Short mmCIF file of C-alpha atoms in Angstrom, two decimals:
data_model
loop_
_atom_site.label_atom_id
_atom_site.label_comp_id
_atom_site.label_asym_id
_atom_site.label_seq_id
_atom_site.Cartn_x
_atom_site.Cartn_y
_atom_site.Cartn_z
CA MET N 700 -4.82 -13.87 -10.43
CA ASP N 701 -7.90 -11.81 -11.45
CA LYS N 702 -8.16 -8.92 -8.87
CA THR N 703 -11.52 -8.20 -9.40
CA GLU N 704 -13.02 -10.28 -6.66
CA LEU N 705 -10.51 -8.81 -4.16
CA LEU N 706 -10.95 -5.28 -5.18
CA ASN N 707 -14.86 -5.88 -4.61
CA ARG N 708 -14.29 -7.31 -1.10
CA MET N 709 -11.90 -4.30 -0.24
CA ILE N 710 -14.84 -1.91 -1.45
CA ALA N 711 -17.31 -3.58 0.46
CA TRP N 712 -15.07 -4.02 3.50
CA ASP N 713 -14.76 0.00 3.39
CA GLN N 714 -18.24 0.57 2.57
CA GLY N 715 -19.49 4.08 3.17
CA ASP N 716 -15.75 5.47 3.29
CA PRO N 717 -15.26 6.71 -0.36
CA ARG N 718 -11.89 8.45 0.92
CA ARG N 719 -10.24 4.99 2.10
CA ILE N 720 -11.67 3.38 -0.80
CA GLN N 721 -10.42 5.88 -3.52
CA HIS N 722 -6.92 5.99 -1.42
CA ALA N 723 -6.66 2.02 -2.00
CA LEU N 724 -7.42 2.05 -5.65
CA LYS N 725 -4.80 4.97 -6.13
CA VAL N 726 -2.32 3.04 -4.03
CA TYR N 727 -3.08 -0.24 -6.03
CA GLN N 728 -2.57 1.58 -9.52
CA PHE N 729 0.75 3.29 -8.72
CA ALA N 730 2.19 0.07 -7.01
CA SER N 731 0.84 -1.89 -10.34
CA LEU N 732 2.47 0.91 -12.54
CA ILE N 733 5.80 0.92 -10.62
CA GLY N 734 5.96 -2.81 -10.71
CA ARG N 735 5.36 -2.99 -14.21
CA MET N 736 8.01 -0.15 -15.18
CA GLU N 737 10.47 -1.95 -12.67
CA GLY N 738 9.85 -5.25 -14.67
CA LEU N 739 8.86 -7.41 -11.63
CA PRO N 740 8.41 -11.05 -12.38
CA GLY N 741 4.74 -11.91 -12.40
CA ASP N 742 4.60 -13.79 -9.40
CA VAL N 743 5.98 -10.71 -7.45
CA GLN N 744 3.92 -8.59 -9.30
CA ASP N 745 0.91 -10.26 -8.12
CA VAL N 746 1.72 -10.36 -4.33
CA LEU N 747 2.47 -6.40 -4.73
CA GLU N 748 -0.93 -5.65 -6.42
CA ILE N 749 -2.84 -7.80 -3.85
CA ALA N 750 -0.81 -6.13 -0.82
CA ALA N 751 -1.96 -2.53 -2.41
CA ILE N 752 -5.38 -3.46 -2.72
CA LEU N 753 -5.31 -4.75 1.28
CA HIS N 754 -2.66 -2.56 2.75
CA ASP N 755 -5.09 -0.30 4.84
CA ILE N 756 -7.66 -3.09 5.45
CA GLY N 757 -7.03 -2.78 9.18
CA ILE N 758 -7.81 1.08 9.38
CA HIS N 759 -11.20 0.51 10.63
CA ALA N 760 -10.28 -1.83 13.20
CA ALA N 761 -7.80 0.31 14.26
CA GLU N 762 -9.94 3.20 14.66
CA LYS N 763 -12.53 0.94 16.79
CA LYS N 764 -9.85 -0.79 18.96
CA TYR N 765 -7.44 2.17 19.42
CA GLY N 766 -9.36 5.32 18.61
CA SER N 767 -6.61 6.11 16.08
CA THR N 768 -5.56 5.49 12.41
CA ALA N 769 -1.74 5.60 13.52
CA GLY N 770 0.23 3.47 10.85
CA LYS N 771 1.62 0.83 13.90
CA TYR N 772 -2.30 0.10 14.51
CA GLN N 773 -3.16 -0.31 10.97
CA GLU N 774 -0.35 -2.86 10.75
CA GLN N 775 -1.18 -4.76 13.70
CA GLU N 776 -5.04 -4.85 12.73
CA GLY N 777 -4.46 -5.36 9.15
CA GLY N 778 -2.35 -8.54 8.73
CA PRO N 779 -4.97 -11.07 10.13
CA LEU N 780 -7.86 -9.46 8.26
CA ALA N 781 -5.83 -9.52 5.14
CA GLU N 782 -5.05 -12.98 5.81
CA GLN N 783 -8.82 -14.04 6.37
CA ILE N 784 -9.87 -12.59 3.41
CA LEU N 785 -7.26 -14.12 1.17
CA HIS N 786 -7.91 -17.51 2.69
CA GLU N 787 -11.64 -16.95 1.92
CA LEU N 788 -10.65 -16.41 -1.88
CA GLY N 789 -8.48 -19.71 -1.80
CA ILE N 790 -5.11 -17.83 -2.12
CA GLY N 791 -2.21 -19.94 -1.50
CA ALA N 792 -0.17 -19.93 1.69
CA GLY N 793 2.99 -18.68 0.52
CA ILE N 794 1.20 -15.67 -1.09
CA ILE N 795 -0.95 -15.00 2.07
CA GLU N 796 2.10 -14.98 4.15
CA ARG N 797 3.83 -12.58 2.15
CA VAL N 798 0.94 -10.23 1.78
CA ARG N 799 -0.03 -10.34 5.37
CA PHE N 800 3.83 -9.36 6.05
CA LEU N 801 3.53 -6.34 3.70
CA VAL N 802 0.30 -5.34 5.23
CA GLU N 803 1.85 -5.57 8.38
CA HIS N 804 4.76 -3.54 7.60
CA HIS N 805 3.58 -0.87 5.36
CA HIS N 806 4.35 2.08 7.45
CA THR N 807 7.60 0.52 8.41
CA TYR N 808 10.45 1.98 6.36
CA THR N 809 13.47 -0.01 7.81
CA GLY N 810 14.33 -3.72 6.92
CA VAL N 811 12.82 -3.47 3.54
CA ASP N 812 13.55 -7.00 2.10
CA GLY N 813 12.15 -6.96 -1.52
CA MET N 814 10.70 -5.18 -4.50
CA ASP N 815 7.35 -5.50 -3.36
CA TYR N 816 7.98 -3.89 -0.13
CA GLN N 817 9.90 -1.31 -1.35
CA ILE N 818 7.27 -0.30 -4.17
CA LEU N 819 4.35 -0.22 -1.86
CA LEU N 820 5.94 2.00 0.07
CA GLU N 821 6.56 4.24 -2.72
CA ALA N 822 3.21 3.90 -4.11
CA ASP N 823 1.65 4.63 -0.54
CA PHE N 824 3.90 7.75 -0.16
CA LEU N 825 2.77 9.14 -3.75
CA VAL N 826 -0.96 8.99 -2.78
CA ASN N 827 -0.40 10.22 0.88
CA ALA N 828 1.57 12.97 -0.33
CA TYR N 829 -1.34 14.19 -2.41
CA GLU N 830 -3.87 13.55 0.24
CA ASP N 831 -2.03 15.23 2.93
CA GLU N 832 -0.81 17.90 0.78
CA LEU N 833 2.81 17.57 1.89
CA SER N 834 5.54 20.24 1.28
CA PRO N 835 8.28 20.27 -1.40
CA ALA N 836 10.89 19.81 1.59
CA ALA N 837 8.80 16.77 2.84
CA LEU N 838 8.69 15.38 -0.76
CA ARG N 839 12.38 15.52 -1.13
CA SER N 840 13.25 14.31 2.48
CA PHE N 841 11.02 11.01 1.63
CA ARG N 842 12.55 10.60 -1.88
CA ASP N 843 16.12 11.07 -0.47
CA ASN N 844 15.57 8.74 2.44
CA VAL N 845 13.18 6.06 1.22
CA PHE N 846 12.55 5.82 -2.41
CA ARG N 847 14.91 3.40 -4.13
CA THR N 848 13.33 2.62 -7.58
CA GLU N 849 14.11 4.62 -10.50
CA SER N 850 10.35 4.33 -11.58
CA GLY N 851 8.97 5.87 -8.26
CA ARG N 852 11.56 8.65 -8.09
CA LYS N 853 10.57 9.47 -11.61
CA LEU N 854 6.92 9.54 -10.84
CA LEU N 855 7.50 11.53 -7.89
CA GLN N 856 9.18 14.07 -9.75
CA GLN N 857 6.91 14.20 -12.78
CA ILE N 858 3.79 14.30 -10.63
CA TYR N 859 5.11 16.87 -8.03
CA GLY N 860 7.41 18.74 -10.00
CA ILE N 861 10.35 18.46 -7.71
CA ALA N 862 13.99 18.22 -8.61
#
């Protein structure tokens, strides 16, 4: 699937919010890279990339409805919005269902049921760690408790210089 239209939809959705647009683009790129490094099958890679583009699509709705960008609110609001956007683009039901699940769980670190889910968590963390200026101790803790892919661990070490 060509991601151009989906990327344009995400950018339009977050119009006027360059921080969130850039965040989504960075997570998308890291997810794509880790997926390729891990050798994901094409269909799983596509789902991962689509979910990475849309992972924070519910953030504005969460702010409006709850006055908060907390992960649980992003997950609650993001799933239906991702589904709506993908339906409008004519994406198949199976892909929509999995992407919705990933969007609704991208801040949930338990019950990880696939490489697409695992890599989305890792890619989002690689970006959040920089944006939130996390300490080396926090980076190590997350690496030890959440990271599972060799590629994600390698990138975390290379980017942040942690042993």
